[in-house]
Amino acid sequence: MKMFRKLSLTTMTALALSAGAVHAAGAEAEITNYDFPFEGPFGSFDTNQLQRGLKVYTQICSACHGMEYVAFRTLSDEHGPALPEDQMRAYAENFEIFDPALDDGLGDYRPATPADHYPESSLANAPDLSLMAKSRAGFHGPYGTGISQFINGMGGAEYIASLMTGYHEEPECALEMDVPMDGYYNVAFANGGFPDECKDEHGHYTVPGSWISMAPPLYGDDIDFDDGTEATLEQSAKDVAAFLMWTAEPKMMARKQAGLTGVVFLSLLAALLYLTNKKLWAPHKKRVEDE
Ligand code: HEC
């Protein structure tokens, strides 16, 4: 046992060291731990926030990004944006879907119906956003530096919101370059281009983030929210991130509830087993005490 502990400690140290080394050589992302109403065991999606996020996606992001795994009818889901049926139907009709059966098999565009999915991305290098909130992690861990996944979860929504608010002026080191970097400097984006001018003599990155090819999509005051919420940059960023969390995991509420039911059920079972065990052993225990 002792041996095992020693071994695992050594392995852990080695892992920690190598992780540290990898970290130092790559870009580091600055992620803000924004609060979302769906966090925690009792959290749930906020319908108003999802409707605001839907509006941000529709008016801004959908110009480039598709959501081909999301069907329009789900916008009426009770735990989703909960659009009334007629509104959802009218909303779908704003999108054009290519239907290969139309025009005698030549195919043609028609307005979308509730059964259709959103179109795919219209800009080739803009990734589909349906599952984005689950395919990116804002937090790393479990015991890494900064905010750990162990306590805060994956942080997909935090990542998207931080990406929206992460556009900064280019750092000083990049201004000295003869040929400017392609793209836009973003402190939350770790996978983009990074100039040698911003690395030190050991190859360590001296500034967070990297250069992304998406121009800043949000500036603040881009949207008129129907519920009167002020559309600051941070508000719109959080709302679209919450909406994309819902598209990526529409059944989150059901999953949480199943989890809670499981905990309650197992607690009851444990209590019953404890009592049964006590009762079964009681006569034997008594005999020992009598002796
Ligand atoms: C003008 C086109 C355009 C618009 C509008 C746009 N994007 Fe993008 N987006 C891109 C492109 C291109 C990329 C790929 C960037 C790269 O990999 O360098 C991208 C990448 C992303 C990524 C993935 C980043 C990663 O980690 O790989 C997310 C998330 C994203 N966009 C969210 C949004 C949201 C949310 C909106 C609306 C508020 C939006 N985008 C609006 C073009 C756009």
Coordinates of C-alpha atoms and ligand atoms in Angstrom, one line a residue:
M1 CA 0.0 0.0 0.0
K2 CA 2.7 2.3 1.0
M3 CA 4.7 1.3 -2.0
F4 CA 1.7 2.1 -4.2
R5 CA 1.3 5.5 -2.7
K6 CA 4.9 6.4 -3.2
L7 CA 4.7 5.2 -6.8
S8 CA 1.6 7.1 -7.6
L9 CA 3.0 10.2 -6.0
T10 CA 6.1 10.0 -8.2
T11 CA 3.9 9.4 -11.3
M12 CA 1.7 12.4 -10.3
T13 CA 4.8 14.6 -9.9
A14 CA 6.1 13.5 -13.2
L15 CA 2.7 14.2 -14.8
A16 CA 2.4 17.5 -13.1
L17 CA 5.9 18.5 -14.3
S18 CA 5.3 17.4 -17.9
A19 CA 1.9 19.2 -17.9
G20 CA 3.6 22.3 -16.6
A21 CA 6.2 22.0 -19.4
V22 CA 3.6 21.7 -22.1
H23 CA 1.7 24.6 -20.6
A24 CA 4.8 26.9 -20.7
A25 CA 5.5 26.1 -24.3
G26 CA 1.9 26.7 -25.6
A27 CA -0.5 29.6 -25.5
E28 CA -2.4 30.2 -22.3
A29 CA -6.0 31.2 -22.4
E30 CA -7.7 33.7 -20.1
I31 CA -11.1 32.4 -19.2
T32 CA -13.6 34.3 -17.0
N33 CA -15.6 32.1 -14.7
Y34 CA -19.0 33.7 -15.6
D35 CA -22.0 32.7 -13.6
F36 CA -24.8 30.9 -15.4
P37 CA -28.2 30.0 -14.0
F38 CA -27.9 26.4 -15.2
E39 CA -24.9 25.7 -13.0
G40 CA -25.0 23.5 -9.8
P41 CA -27.2 20.5 -9.0
F42 CA -30.4 22.6 -8.8
G43 CA -29.6 25.1 -11.6
S44 CA -31.8 25.4 -14.7
F45 CA -31.9 27.2 -18.0
D46 CA -33.4 30.7 -17.8
T47 CA -36.0 31.0 -20.6
N48 CA -35.5 34.7 -21.0
Q49 CA -31.7 34.3 -21.3
L50 CA -32.2 31.5 -23.9
Q51 CA -34.5 33.8 -25.9
R52 CA -32.0 36.6 -25.8
G53 CA -29.2 34.2 -26.8
L54 CA -31.3 32.9 -29.7
K55 CA -31.7 36.5 -30.9
V56 CA -27.9 37.1 -30.7
Y57 CA -27.2 33.9 -32.7
T58 CA -29.9 34.7 -35.3
Q59 CA -29.0 38.3 -35.9
I60 CA -25.2 38.0 -35.7
C61 CA -23.6 34.5 -35.5
S62 CA -25.9 32.8 -38.1
A63 CA -24.4 35.0 -40.9
C64 CA -21.4 32.6 -40.8
H65 CA -22.1 29.8 -38.4
G66 CA -24.7 27.0 -39.0
M67 CA -26.3 24.7 -36.4
E68 CA -27.1 21.7 -38.4
Y69 CA -27.9 19.4 -35.4
V70 CA -30.6 21.7 -34.0
A71 CA -34.2 21.3 -35.2
F72 CA -36.4 24.4 -35.3
R73 CA -39.2 22.6 -33.4
T74 CA -37.0 22.2 -30.3
L75 CA -37.1 26.0 -29.9
S76 CA -40.6 25.4 -28.4
D77 CA -39.3 23.0 -25.7
E78 CA -40.4 23.7 -22.2
H79 CA -36.8 23.7 -20.8
G80 CA -35.4 25.5 -23.8
P81 CA -36.3 29.0 -25.3
A82 CA -40.0 27.9 -25.0
L83 CA -41.1 29.9 -28.1
P84 CA -44.9 29.7 -28.6
E85 CA -45.7 27.2 -31.5
D86 CA -46.8 30.0 -33.9
Q87 CA -43.7 32.1 -33.2
M88 CA -41.4 29.1 -33.7
R89 CA -43.1 28.3 -37.0
A90 CA -42.8 31.9 -38.3
Y91 CA -39.2 32.0 -37.1
A92 CA -38.3 28.8 -39.1
E93 CA -39.7 30.3 -42.2
N94 CA -37.0 33.0 -42.2
F95 CA -34.5 30.3 -43.1
E96 CA -34.0 28.8 -46.5
I97 CA -33.5 25.1 -46.8
F98 CA -32.2 23.3 -49.9
D99 CA -34.7 20.5 -50.7
P100 CA -33.3 18.0 -53.3
A101 CA -36.8 16.7 -54.1
L102 CA -38.1 20.0 -55.4
D103 CA -38.2 21.1 -59.0
D104 CA -38.5 17.6 -60.4
G105 CA -35.5 16.3 -58.5
L106 CA -33.2 19.2 -59.5
G107 CA -33.6 20.6 -56.0
D108 CA -34.5 24.1 -54.9
Y109 CA -34.7 26.3 -51.8
R110 CA -37.8 26.6 -49.7
P111 CA -38.7 28.2 -46.4
A112 CA -37.8 25.9 -43.4
T113 CA -40.5 24.1 -41.4
P114 CA -40.4 23.2 -37.7
A115 CA -39.2 19.7 -38.7
D116 CA -36.1 21.1 -40.5
H117 CA -32.8 21.7 -38.9
Y118 CA -30.8 25.0 -39.1
P119 CA -28.6 25.2 -42.2
E120 CA -25.0 24.4 -42.1
S121 CA -22.3 27.1 -41.8
S122 CA -22.3 29.4 -44.8
L123 CA -18.7 30.4 -44.3
A124 CA -16.6 27.3 -44.9
N125 CA -14.1 27.8 -42.1
A126 CA -16.7 28.9 -39.5
P127 CA -17.4 25.7 -37.4
D128 CA -20.9 24.5 -36.7
L129 CA -22.1 25.8 -33.4
S130 CA -24.7 23.1 -32.4
L131 CA -22.3 21.2 -30.1
M132 CA -19.6 23.8 -29.6
A133 CA -20.3 24.4 -25.9
K134 CA -19.5 20.7 -25.3
S135 CA -16.6 20.4 -27.6
R136 CA -14.6 23.2 -26.0
A137 CA -13.4 23.3 -22.4
G138 CA -12.9 26.6 -20.6
F139 CA -11.5 25.0 -17.5
H140 CA -8.8 22.4 -17.2
G141 CA -8.0 20.3 -14.3
P142 CA -8.9 18.5 -12.1
Y143 CA -6.1 20.1 -10.1
G144 CA -4.5 22.3 -12.7
T145 CA -3.6 25.9 -12.1
G146 CA -6.4 28.4 -12.3
I147 CA -10.0 27.3 -12.3
S148 CA -10.3 23.5 -12.0
Q149 CA -12.8 21.3 -13.9
F150 CA -13.2 19.2 -10.7
I151 CA -15.2 22.1 -9.1
N152 CA -16.4 24.1 -12.0
G153 CA -17.2 21.6 -14.7
M154 CA -16.0 21.8 -18.3
G155 CA -16.7 25.5 -18.7
G156 CA -17.9 25.3 -22.4
A157 CA -20.3 28.2 -21.9
E158 CA -17.6 30.2 -20.0
Y159 CA -15.2 29.6 -22.9
I160 CA -17.7 30.9 -25.5
A161 CA -18.5 34.0 -23.4
S162 CA -14.8 34.6 -22.7
L163 CA -14.1 34.3 -26.5
M164 CA -16.7 37.0 -27.2
T165 CA -15.2 39.4 -24.6
G166 CA -11.5 38.3 -25.2
Y167 CA -10.7 40.6 -28.1
H168 CA -8.0 43.0 -26.9
E169 CA -5.6 45.5 -28.5
E170 CA -2.6 43.7 -29.9
P171 CA 0.2 43.3 -27.4
E172 CA 3.3 45.5 -27.7
C173 CA 5.5 42.6 -28.9
A174 CA 3.3 42.1 -32.0
L175 CA 3.4 45.8 -32.9
E176 CA 7.1 45.5 -33.7
M177 CA 6.5 43.0 -36.5
D178 CA 7.3 43.9 -40.1
V179 CA 4.4 41.9 -41.4
P180 CA 1.4 42.1 -39.1
M181 CA -0.3 38.9 -37.8
D182 CA -3.3 37.5 -39.7
G183 CA -6.5 37.7 -37.7
Y184 CA -7.5 39.3 -34.4
Y185 CA -5.8 39.0 -31.1
N186 CA -8.0 37.2 -28.5
V187 CA -6.8 36.3 -25.0
A188 CA -9.3 33.4 -24.6
F189 CA -8.3 31.6 -27.9
A190 CA -5.3 29.3 -27.5
N191 CA -5.3 27.5 -30.9
G192 CA -4.5 30.3 -33.3
G193 CA -1.4 31.8 -34.8
F194 CA 1.3 33.2 -32.5
P195 CA 4.3 35.3 -33.5
D196 CA 7.8 34.5 -32.4
E197 CA 8.2 38.1 -31.4
C198 CA 5.9 37.4 -28.4
K199 CA 8.0 34.4 -27.2
D200 CA 11.0 34.7 -24.9
E201 CA 14.4 33.2 -25.5
H202 CA 13.2 29.8 -24.2
G203 CA 10.2 29.7 -26.5
H204 CA 7.8 30.6 -23.7
Y205 CA 4.7 32.6 -24.7
T206 CA 4.9 36.0 -23.0
V207 CA 1.2 37.0 -23.6
P208 CA -2.0 35.0 -23.2
G209 CA -4.2 33.9 -26.1
S210 CA -3.5 33.9 -29.8
W211 CA -4.8 35.2 -33.1
I212 CA -8.2 34.0 -34.4
S213 CA -9.6 34.5 -37.9
M214 CA -13.1 35.5 -36.6
A215 CA -13.5 39.3 -36.5
P216 CA -15.0 40.4 -33.2
P217 CA -18.7 39.5 -33.6
L218 CA -20.0 41.5 -30.6
Y219 CA -19.3 45.0 -29.5
G220 CA -22.2 45.8 -27.1
D221 CA -25.5 47.4 -28.1
D222 CA -25.6 45.1 -31.2
I223 CA -29.1 43.8 -30.3
D224 CA -32.4 45.1 -29.0
F225 CA -33.5 42.6 -26.4
D226 CA -37.3 42.1 -26.2
D227 CA -37.3 41.8 -22.4
G228 CA -35.6 45.2 -22.0
T229 CA -32.3 43.8 -20.8
E230 CA -29.4 46.1 -21.7
A231 CA -27.3 44.5 -24.5
T232 CA -23.9 45.2 -23.1
L233 CA -21.0 43.2 -24.6
E234 CA -20.8 41.0 -21.5
Q235 CA -24.6 40.4 -21.4
S236 CA -24.9 39.4 -25.0
A237 CA -21.8 37.2 -24.7
K238 CA -23.2 35.4 -21.7
D239 CA -26.7 35.1 -23.3
V240 CA -25.4 33.6 -26.6
A241 CA -23.1 31.2 -24.6
A242 CA -26.1 30.1 -22.5
F243 CA -28.1 29.5 -25.7
L244 CA -25.3 27.4 -27.2
M245 CA -25.1 25.4 -23.9
W246 CA -28.7 24.6 -24.4
T247 CA -28.3 23.6 -28.1
A248 CA -25.4 21.3 -27.0
E249 CA -27.2 19.8 -24.1
P250 CA -30.9 20.3 -24.4
K251 CA -31.7 17.5 -21.9
M252 CA -29.5 19.0 -19.1
M253 CA -32.4 19.6 -16.8
A254 CA -33.7 16.0 -17.3
R255 CA -30.2 14.7 -16.6
K256 CA -29.9 16.7 -13.4
Q257 CA -33.3 15.6 -12.2
A258 CA -32.5 11.9 -12.9
G259 CA -29.2 12.4 -11.0
L260 CA -31.0 13.8 -8.0
T261 CA -33.7 11.1 -8.0
G262 CA -30.8 8.6 -8.1
V263 CA -29.2 10.2 -5.0
V264 CA -32.4 10.2 -3.1
F265 CA -33.1 6.6 -4.0
L266 CA -29.6 5.4 -3.1
S267 CA -29.8 7.2 0.2
L268 CA -33.1 5.5 1.1
L269 CA -31.6 2.2 0.0
A270 CA -28.5 2.8 2.2
A271 CA -30.7 3.6 5.2
L272 CA -32.8 0.5 4.7
L273 CA -29.7 -1.7 4.4
Y274 CA -28.3 -0.2 7.5
L275 CA -31.4 -1.0 9.5
T276 CA -31.7 -4.5 8.1
N277 CA -28.1 -5.1 8.9
K278 CA -28.6 -3.9 12.4
K279 CA -31.6 -6.1 12.9
L280 CA -30.0 -9.2 11.5
W281 CA -27.0 -9.0 13.8
A282 CA -28.8 -7.8 16.9
P283 CA -29.3 -11.3 18.4
H284 CA -25.7 -12.3 17.9
K285 CA -24.5 -9.0 19.4
K286 CA -26.7 -9.5 22.4
R287 CA -25.2 -13.0 23.0
V288 CA -21.7 -11.6 23.0
E289 CA -22.7 -8.9 25.5
D290 CA -24.4 -11.5 27.7
E291 CA -21.3 -13.7 27.9
Ligands
HEC1 C1 -18.1 37.0 -40.2 C2 -18.2 35.6 -39.8 C3 -18.4 35.2 -38.4 C4 -19.4 35.7 -37.5 C5 -20.5 36.7 -37.8 C6 -19.2 34.9 -36.3 N1 -18.2 34.0 -36.4 FE1 -17.5 32.7 -35.0 N2 -16.1 32.1 -36.3 C7 -15.9 32.5 -37.5 C8 -14.7 31.9 -38.1 C9 -14.1 32.1 -39.5 C10 -14.2 31.0 -37.1 C11 -12.9 30.1 -37.1 C12 -11.9 30.9 -36.4 C13 -10.5 30.3 -36.3 O1 -10.4 29.0 -36.1 O2 -9.5 31.0 -36.4 C14 -15.1 31.2 -35.9 C15 -15.0 30.5 -34.8 C16 -15.9 30.5 -33.7 C17 -15.8 29.7 -32.5 C18 -14.8 28.6 -32.3 C19 -13.6 29.0 -31.6 C20 -12.7 27.8 -31.3 O3 -12.4 27.6 -30.1 O4 -12.3 27.1 -32.3 C21 -16.9 30.1 -31.7 C22 -17.2 29.5 -30.4 C23 -17.6 31.1 -32.4 N3 -16.9 31.4 -33.6 C24 -18.7 31.7 -31.9 C25 -19.3 32.8 -32.6 C26 -20.5 33.4 -32.0 C27 -21.2 33.1 -30.7 C28 -20.9 34.4 -32.9 C29 -22.0 35.4 -32.8 C30 -22.0 36.2 -31.6 C31 -20.0 34.3 -34.0 N4 -19.1 33.3 -33.8 C32 -20.0 35.1 -35.1 C33 -16.6 33.4 -38.2 C34 -17.7 34.2 -37.7

